[in-house]
Amino acid sequence: MAGLAILKRIYLAVYNWVVFAGWLQVLYWAVQTLRTSGYEAVYAAVERPLQFAQTAAILEIFHGMFGLVRSPVSATLPQIGSRIYVTWAILWSFPETRTSPIVSSLVLSWSITELIRYSFFGMREAFGITPSFLQWLRYSTFYILYPTGISSEVGLILTALPYVKVSEKYCLRMPNRLNIAFDNYFATLFTLASYIPGSPYMYTYMIGQRAKALAKAKKSA
Amino acid sequence: MLVTVTSRSGKEVVKGGIQLSENATVKDLKASIHKRTGKLYPERQRLSLPLVSGQTRPTVLDGDKRLCDVFPEGSDHIVILKDLGPQVKYSTLFFFEYVGPLFIYPMFYFLPLYKFVGLPEKRVIHPVQTYATIYWCFHYFKRIMETFFVHKFSHATSPLSFVFRNCCYYWSFAVFIAYFVNHPYYTPVGETQMYIGFGLGIICQLANFYCHIILKNLRDPKGQGGYQIPRGFLFNYITCANYTTEIYQWLGFNIATQTVAGYSFLVVAAYIMSDWALGKHRRLKKLYDGKEGRVKYPNRFVILPPFL
């Protein structure tokens, strides 16, 4: 019914613009800190808005699952999964990684990509317009930002590896009554390995999305 | 009659169509298509009629029907052919699914594999670990024997891709469970609990075997399709009693061995089987709706009383 559709639209509009505001803060503080203090201080400056904006994205899995948006769960899950992993299981869990210059490239890649994405969807939901410039940005900047973002993610995970091994953080050892064990070092290696099929999959998915979006734009032109 | 064979996009698959006698069946058509195309053996073909306006799912053509009965009055004799991809027999699929666990699990029991992950080679073997290996291997041996000597399969084939997908599922869980049950630091449960677990498991495996015998006898020896209402033993109360006994059999194994790995396998397997059971239950209720002289499907649990 019409009421539900309007409610959905308001919710999505609010969601997209609120998270947009979060990423705006991330970009602002990242750039400010780089100009004044240097790359070692970037994480400390962006931590809160970064954690907020990135964690909020978990909702997008449910948006896809419940049909609020058209994106398939198969594309949103790996994307959000890797982001949450790096944000919480690497940066937050292993403070030794926070002073790396890779944090800057990560945060810049993520925030620029997300600002474009959330403003694009925010415009569409709140105002019903899809400015062609924004659409072009959304379906073109990923060519650069996906590789820089993914390399930064992998780079940070590699940076964390020795600390993961030595600290034994999150490890579950046997013997125990449930006869289960978890080795974080192996799990981290496995996660790194998953980037090998995962990255081409996401990259080609975006290329496919670009082709579809441009074809649609051409048809309605 | 002349039958035109096109792909779903409308392109002609067999140039010039196929000439068949008036009494020809869909089966004959598939055989002719196979002859003309070479690689498309009948099991790989899905033939359907062109979609009529308003139809979302196509009418798939059944092998034994005569062609003259299948085409609507005065229509062009067009069939749409979908290539289902390379096919394997169900027995082949099941064999590969089950042979993996049969050999993988004992490897963890007999071979010193744990040293490769830095764990001590020497270990004390608890009785439950020995019984678990025997139980597990017997279970998968039983499944293979049933595949070749008990089960009567309906659809002749399954897509080849299912072999890879299903083997991933079975073989990965086999590694996961075998690794933890045979682990050097494995903690066994008390003796009573072990006996209860294996006892339940053995009873349910026997019950499961009997269920399979009942299902086999339901099938028409000529391999005719169509669902029969299962009767007797637990089927009087549960539509998919075979799945029920299978689930409880795994529960028994887990009560005896107590690992997160084993229990997670139980949960996933129960979920998958419940999905199948719901489908079968619905199909049977729809088929046996009690109208026009048909029997009405009795009120039964689907798979897991008292919940489902």
XYZ file of C-alpha atoms in Angstrom:
529
model
C 0.000 0.000 0.000
C 1.067 3.589 -0.614
C 1.687 4.401 3.051
C 4.258 1.643 3.366
C 6.059 2.813 0.235
C 6.344 6.353 1.586
C 7.586 5.033 4.942
C 10.219 2.953 3.173
C 11.346 5.973 1.195
C 11.612 8.210 4.264
C 13.543 5.541 6.121
C 15.992 5.017 3.245
C 16.404 8.768 2.736
C 17.193 9.312 6.427
C 19.479 6.275 6.517
C 21.523 7.326 3.498
C 21.973 10.950 4.579
C 22.817 10.115 8.202
C 25.525 7.668 7.135
C 26.659 10.213 4.545
C 27.170 12.714 7.390
C 29.261 10.104 9.198
C 31.564 9.562 6.242
C 31.826 13.324 5.698
C 33.258 13.619 9.187
C 35.684 10.794 8.462
C 36.974 12.496 5.324
C 37.141 15.886 6.976
C 39.122 14.727 9.995
C 41.358 12.511 7.876
C 42.344 15.378 5.588
C 42.692 17.839 8.475
C 44.926 15.483 10.448
C 47.096 14.705 7.424
C 47.647 18.399 6.878
C 48.439 19.263 10.500
C 49.761 16.205 12.374
C 50.675 13.443 9.943
C 49.479 9.964 9.062
C 50.155 8.372 12.472
C 47.358 10.418 14.027
C 44.701 9.791 11.378
C 43.098 6.765 13.046
C 42.656 8.481 16.403
C 40.978 11.423 14.671
C 38.492 9.361 12.628
C 37.845 6.394 14.914
C 34.356 7.235 16.182
C 32.690 8.417 12.942
C 34.421 5.568 11.072
C 33.125 2.916 13.448
C 29.658 4.454 13.377
C 29.367 4.793 9.606
C 30.899 1.419 8.835
C 28.924 -0.541 11.430
C 25.646 1.103 10.386
C 26.176 -0.512 6.996
C 25.225 -3.875 8.526
C 21.652 -2.686 8.139
C 22.140 -2.854 4.382
C 22.259 -6.637 4.535
C 18.765 -6.565 5.959
C 17.661 -3.974 3.403
C 18.603 -6.453 0.706
C 17.128 -9.451 2.522
C 13.772 -7.798 3.081
C 13.584 -6.345 -0.394
C 13.936 -2.707 0.624
C 16.670 -2.339 -1.957
C 17.446 -4.326 -5.069
C 21.087 -5.122 -4.322
C 21.624 -8.875 -4.000
C 22.880 -10.145 -0.654
C 25.667 -11.955 -2.519
C 27.257 -8.595 -3.374
C 26.572 -6.690 -0.145
C 27.696 -9.451 2.229
C 31.356 -9.743 1.103
C 31.679 -5.965 0.880
C 30.287 -5.239 4.327
C 31.964 -8.329 5.732
C 35.440 -7.200 4.754
C 34.792 -3.635 5.939
C 33.540 -4.685 9.373
C 36.397 -7.169 9.646
C 39.063 -4.534 9.006
C 37.343 -1.911 11.176
C 36.830 -4.112 14.242
C 38.904 -7.279 14.006
C 42.033 -5.509 12.778
C 42.132 -1.761 13.534
C 40.192 -1.778 16.790
C 41.569 -5.102 18.065
C 45.232 -4.498 17.237
C 46.236 -0.905 18.092
C 49.715 -1.542 16.664
C 48.223 -1.179 13.179
C 46.724 2.239 13.770
C 49.850 4.281 13.090
C 50.453 2.746 9.670
C 50.317 5.024 6.602
C 47.992 2.418 5.067
C 45.273 3.644 7.436
C 45.234 6.925 5.497
C 44.878 5.307 2.073
C 42.182 3.032 3.519
C 40.181 5.795 5.115
C 40.437 8.091 2.088
C 39.396 5.339 -0.345
C 36.486 4.240 1.814
C 35.173 7.716 2.626
C 35.306 9.064 -0.931
C 33.591 5.956 -2.292
C 30.939 6.003 0.396
C 30.251 9.747 0.112
C 29.493 9.266 -3.564
C 27.412 6.160 -2.966
C 25.315 7.453 -0.061
C 24.678 10.849 -1.661
C 23.633 9.115 -4.869
C 21.083 6.941 -3.063
C 20.166 9.778 -0.686
C 19.332 12.046 -3.624
C 17.246 9.353 -5.225
C 15.261 8.481 -2.120
C 14.798 11.998 -0.712
C 14.404 14.052 -3.886
C 13.714 11.523 -6.596
C 16.557 12.805 -8.723
C 19.618 10.970 -9.974
C 22.054 13.676 -11.108
C 23.985 12.260 -14.031
C 27.274 13.615 -12.674
C 26.770 11.746 -9.409
C 25.791 8.624 -11.303
C 28.910 8.907 -13.420
C 31.032 9.282 -10.284
C 29.351 6.300 -8.643
C 29.962 3.999 -11.576
C 33.437 5.239 -12.507
C 35.458 6.080 -9.400
C 35.385 2.463 -8.291
C 37.887 1.691 -11.053
C 40.516 3.433 -8.891
C 39.015 3.328 -5.412
C 38.299 -0.411 -5.336
C 41.936 -1.331 -5.993
C 43.237 1.285 -3.537
C 40.690 0.317 -0.909
C 41.200 -3.435 -1.296
C 45.001 -3.092 -1.283
C 44.751 -1.033 1.887
C 42.551 -3.674 3.527
C 44.973 -6.437 2.584
C 47.938 -4.294 3.617
C 46.497 -3.637 7.056
C 45.637 -7.294 7.613
C 49.219 -8.205 6.682
C 50.500 -5.534 9.078
C 48.408 -7.053 11.865
C 49.449 -10.674 11.243
C 52.500 -10.856 13.557
C 50.480 -9.286 16.383
C 47.586 -11.686 15.754
C 49.942 -14.622 16.104
C 51.781 -13.442 19.202
C 48.824 -12.076 21.165
C 46.582 -15.129 20.691
C 43.679 -12.707 20.881
C 40.249 -14.291 20.221
C 41.807 -17.743 20.172
C 39.933 -20.634 21.736
C 42.114 -23.524 22.768
C 41.418 -27.171 23.550
C 40.822 -29.066 25.767
C 37.320 -27.840 26.535
C 33.962 -29.526 27.033
C 32.605 -28.408 23.661
C 35.603 -29.850 21.828
C 35.949 -26.779 19.652
C 38.990 -24.631 18.895
C 39.568 -21.406 17.023
C 42.933 -20.171 15.864
C 42.838 -16.503 14.922
C 46.105 -16.700 12.984
C 44.781 -19.394 10.656
C 41.455 -17.597 10.390
C 43.255 -14.385 9.406
C 45.290 -16.227 6.768
C 42.077 -17.748 5.471
C 40.489 -14.290 5.315
C 43.459 -13.012 3.330
C 43.108 -15.932 0.952
C 39.444 -15.099 0.429
C 40.488 -11.778 -1.115
C 41.955 -13.718 -4.029
C 38.630 -14.841 -5.479
C 36.665 -12.125 -3.677
C 38.325 -9.043 -5.198
C 37.832 -9.967 -8.883
C 34.275 -10.990 -8.029
C 33.428 -7.578 -6.529
C 35.316 -5.673 -9.228
C 33.584 -7.449 -12.096
C 30.252 -7.084 -10.294
C 30.713 -3.292 -10.314
C 31.742 -3.356 -13.969
C 28.529 -5.239 -14.697
C 26.512 -2.736 -12.660
C 28.139 0.107 -14.588
C 27.163 -1.410 -17.935
C 23.594 -1.871 -16.736
C 23.345 1.666 -15.357
C 24.768 3.292 -18.478
C 22.502 1.240 -20.744
C 19.499 2.326 -18.696
C 20.580 5.956 -18.809
C 21.017 5.754 -22.567
C 17.584 4.213 -23.049
C 15.784 6.881 -21.045
C 17.788 9.697 -22.667
C 4.002 -34.107 -38.143
C 6.725 -31.506 -38.243
C 7.980 -30.182 -34.923
C 10.040 -27.014 -34.685
C 12.632 -26.949 -31.936
C 13.816 -23.568 -30.711
C 15.894 -22.299 -27.825
C 14.395 -19.981 -25.197
C 15.612 -16.967 -27.179
C 13.672 -18.156 -30.235
C 16.599 -19.365 -32.289
C 16.054 -22.623 -34.115
C 18.073 -25.422 -32.526
C 17.375 -28.087 -35.098
C 17.371 -26.642 -38.605
C 14.256 -27.442 -40.532
C 12.584 -29.084 -37.561
C 11.954 -32.770 -36.963
C 9.584 -35.059 -38.820
C 7.793 -37.537 -36.618
C 4.952 -39.998 -37.002
C 1.489 -39.035 -35.734
C 1.784 -41.419 -32.808
C 5.187 -40.204 -31.675
C 5.767 -39.420 -28.007
C 7.846 -36.742 -26.307
C 10.407 -39.481 -25.669
C 10.693 -40.112 -29.423
C 11.127 -36.396 -29.985
C 13.961 -36.249 -27.470
C 15.645 -39.220 -29.130
C 15.433 -37.489 -32.519
C 16.815 -34.255 -31.090
C 19.700 -36.232 -29.621
C 20.403 -37.797 -32.993
C 20.368 -34.445 -34.785
C 22.407 -32.461 -32.228
C 24.834 -35.150 -31.108
C 25.679 -33.889 -27.637
C 22.198 -33.306 -26.241
C 21.249 -36.708 -24.860
C 17.611 -36.910 -23.667
C 18.387 -36.367 -19.960
C 20.001 -33.073 -20.850
C 16.899 -31.761 -22.594
C 14.099 -29.922 -20.959
C 11.286 -29.494 -23.460
C 8.453 -27.072 -22.872
C 5.675 -25.363 -24.772
C 5.920 -21.663 -25.668
C 4.532 -19.482 -22.891
C 0.905 -18.539 -23.265
C -0.017 -14.973 -22.277
C -0.275 -14.714 -18.502
C 1.887 -17.770 -17.853
C 4.961 -17.284 -15.733
C 6.235 -20.858 -15.661
C 6.399 -22.946 -18.821
C 4.574 -26.238 -19.301
C 7.276 -28.889 -19.223
C 6.647 -31.877 -21.468
C 6.396 -35.292 -19.903
C 8.272 -38.158 -21.612
C 5.463 -40.618 -22.154
C 2.868 -38.220 -23.531
C 1.986 -38.402 -27.189
C 2.878 -35.294 -29.154
C -0.556 -34.975 -30.682
C -2.028 -34.772 -27.150
C 0.496 -32.218 -25.992
C 0.072 -29.456 -28.532
C -3.040 -27.296 -28.094
C -5.632 -27.365 -30.878
C -4.572 -25.567 -34.010
C -1.236 -24.366 -32.634
C 2.105 -24.477 -34.387
C 4.099 -27.468 -33.316
C 6.851 -25.576 -31.520
C 8.813 -26.864 -28.532
C 11.322 -24.893 -26.538
C 14.503 -26.708 -25.644
C 16.608 -25.896 -22.602
C 20.032 -27.481 -22.270
C 20.252 -28.595 -18.654
C 23.994 -29.049 -18.913
C 25.965 -32.244 -18.360
C 24.009 -34.699 -16.234
C 24.989 -37.481 -13.870
C 22.904 -40.320 -12.453
C 21.656 -39.850 -8.902
C 23.547 -42.952 -7.881
C 26.766 -41.401 -9.193
C 26.106 -38.172 -7.321
C 25.340 -39.963 -4.052
C 28.335 -42.244 -4.394
C 30.797 -39.364 -4.611
C 29.081 -37.450 -1.810
C 29.340 -40.436 0.541
C 32.671 -41.935 -0.405
C 34.487 -38.788 0.744
C 33.375 -38.940 4.395
C 33.883 -42.701 4.392
C 37.617 -42.292 3.737
C 38.301 -38.833 5.159
C 37.108 -39.497 8.720
C 39.263 -42.594 9.410
C 42.298 -40.677 8.168
C 42.052 -38.449 11.220
C 41.665 -41.502 13.455
C 44.499 -43.615 12.024
C 47.049 -41.189 10.572
C 49.288 -38.783 12.552
C 47.892 -35.688 10.863
C 47.831 -33.398 13.881
C 51.557 -32.900 13.881
C 51.076 -30.765 10.763
C 49.284 -28.187 12.872
C 51.903 -28.319 15.601
C 50.029 -30.619 17.951
C 51.558 -33.630 19.743
C 51.709 -36.782 17.674
C 51.262 -39.169 20.580
C 47.798 -39.321 21.996
C 45.573 -41.444 24.172
C 42.719 -42.911 22.164
C 39.484 -42.871 24.119
C 36.976 -45.700 23.511
C 34.372 -43.207 22.304
C 36.702 -42.095 19.522
C 37.046 -45.681 18.295
C 33.306 -46.291 18.458
C 32.667 -42.971 16.714
C 34.923 -43.950 13.805
C 33.158 -47.299 13.445
C 29.749 -45.646 13.717
C 30.548 -42.926 11.182
C 32.038 -45.335 8.640
C 29.154 -47.749 9.041
C 26.729 -44.895 8.445
C 28.281 -43.841 5.152
C 28.825 -47.443 4.073
C 25.129 -48.035 4.698
C 24.266 -44.982 2.603
C 26.347 -46.231 -0.334
C 24.781 -49.690 -0.118
C 21.300 -48.181 -0.035
C 22.159 -46.041 -3.054
C 22.968 -49.083 -5.169
C 20.635 -51.709 -3.741
C 17.672 -50.063 -2.072
C 16.738 -46.675 -3.484
C 14.688 -46.398 -6.642
C 15.325 -43.013 -8.191
C 12.652 -40.913 -9.903
C 14.344 -38.347 -12.162
C 17.070 -40.160 -13.976
C 19.706 -37.466 -13.545
C 21.108 -34.477 -11.714
C 23.274 -31.613 -13.061
C 27.018 -32.238 -12.932
C 27.576 -29.044 -10.940
C 25.681 -30.657 -8.055
C 28.529 -33.134 -7.669
C 30.989 -30.353 -6.836
C 28.551 -28.446 -4.670
C 27.313 -31.451 -2.670
C 30.766 -32.967 -2.244
C 31.983 -29.640 -0.842
C 29.227 -29.841 1.762
C 29.721 -33.475 2.790
C 33.497 -33.617 2.550
C 34.077 -30.295 4.364
C 31.871 -31.303 7.259
C 33.620 -34.676 7.377
C 36.977 -32.908 7.816
C 35.513 -30.478 10.339
C 33.969 -33.204 12.529
C 36.745 -35.786 12.175
C 39.353 -33.170 13.115
C 37.710 -32.400 16.430
C 36.525 -35.856 17.493
C 39.992 -37.342 16.922
C 41.879 -34.349 18.291
C 44.741 -35.099 20.727
C 43.061 -32.827 23.313
C 39.554 -34.242 22.777
C 37.487 -34.404 25.984
C 35.151 -37.439 26.063
C 31.754 -37.392 27.738
C 30.772 -39.804 30.525
C 30.269 -43.470 29.688
C 26.509 -43.467 30.258
C 26.028 -40.520 27.936
C 28.142 -42.242 25.303
C 26.045 -45.410 25.432
C 22.802 -43.446 25.285
C 24.072 -41.526 22.280
C 25.278 -44.499 20.273
C 22.251 -46.537 21.351
C 19.880 -43.872 20.026
C 21.953 -43.618 16.871
C 21.908 -47.346 16.138
C 18.177 -47.662 16.752
C 17.478 -44.717 14.472
C 19.759 -46.032 11.737
C 17.833 -49.306 11.773
C 14.555 -47.403 11.707
C 15.895 -45.249 8.877
C 16.804 -48.365 6.890
C 13.290 -49.737 7.354
C 11.850 -46.404 6.196
C 13.926 -46.671 3.034
C 12.605 -50.168 2.399
C 9.026 -48.907 2.732
C 9.715 -46.041 0.319
C 11.315 -48.383 -2.170
C 8.243 -50.614 -2.170
C 6.020 -47.629 -2.856
C 7.564 -47.195 -6.255
C 6.035 -48.786 -9.283
C 8.528 -51.394 -10.568
C 8.247 -49.897 -14.062
C 9.690 -46.650 -12.666
C 6.514 -44.660 -13.175
C 6.576 -41.223 -11.653
C 3.869 -39.906 -9.382
C 3.724 -39.742 -5.628
C 2.208 -42.431 -3.497
C 1.111 -41.901 0.080
C 3.655 -43.615 2.317
C 2.075 -45.892 4.899
C 3.147 -48.065 7.775
C 5.652 -47.770 10.590
C 6.459 -44.115 11.375
C 5.016 -42.895 8.104
C 1.555 -43.136 9.620
C 2.483 -40.175 11.802
C 5.197 -38.342 9.853
C 5.369 -37.631 6.129
C 9.167 -37.738 5.934
C 9.905 -40.242 8.670
C 13.067 -41.219 6.810
C 14.486 -37.727 7.398
C 13.294 -37.791 10.997
C 15.204 -40.956 11.749
C 18.258 -39.586 9.955
C 18.231 -36.420 12.071
C 17.804 -38.346 15.316
C 20.559 -40.702 14.260
C 22.950 -37.731 13.995
C 21.667 -36.461 17.335
C 22.693 -39.792 18.833
C 26.170 -39.453 17.339
C 26.493 -35.974 18.788
C 25.236 -36.930 22.238
C 28.008 -39.523 22.292
C 30.796 -37.381 20.850
C 29.810 -33.818 21.888
C 31.519 -31.409 19.519
C 30.417 -28.028 18.210
C 31.390 -29.304 14.758
C 29.062 -32.289 14.997
C 26.151 -30.295 16.332
C 26.533 -27.614 13.659
C 26.380 -30.361 11.027
C 23.209 -31.645 12.681
C 21.601 -28.203 12.548
C 22.476 -27.592 8.897
C 21.400 -31.093 7.840
C 18.112 -30.762 9.741
C 17.483 -27.416 8.069
C 18.098 -28.804 4.574
C 15.979 -31.893 5.189
C 13.152 -29.822 6.650
C 13.157 -27.731 3.492
C 12.795 -30.899 1.368
C 10.220 -32.368 3.729
C 8.000 -29.284 3.533
C 8.089 -29.478 -0.244
C 7.169 -33.142 -0.286
C 4.429 -32.690 2.306
C 2.867 -29.844 0.319
C 3.027 -31.793 -2.936
C 1.337 -34.777 -1.355
C -1.396 -32.651 0.199
C -2.007 -30.961 -3.136
C -2.108 -34.226 -5.025
C -4.310 -35.996 -2.523
C -6.787 -33.264 -1.838
C -9.794 -35.521 -1.284
C -11.697 -34.082 -4.240
C -13.129 -35.981 -7.237
C -12.783 -39.350 -5.590
C -9.133 -38.952 -4.710
C -7.953 -39.971 -1.299
C -7.396 -37.157 1.182
C -3.891 -36.985 2.558
C -4.056 -37.828 6.258
C -3.105 -35.339 8.960
C 0.525 -35.970 9.695
C 3.598 -34.239 11.023
C 5.982 -33.069 8.312
C 9.338 -34.076 9.750
C 9.942 -33.232 13.411
C 7.057 -33.810 15.797
C 5.828 -31.939 17.765
C 7.202 -28.851 16.044
C 6.867 -29.471 12.340
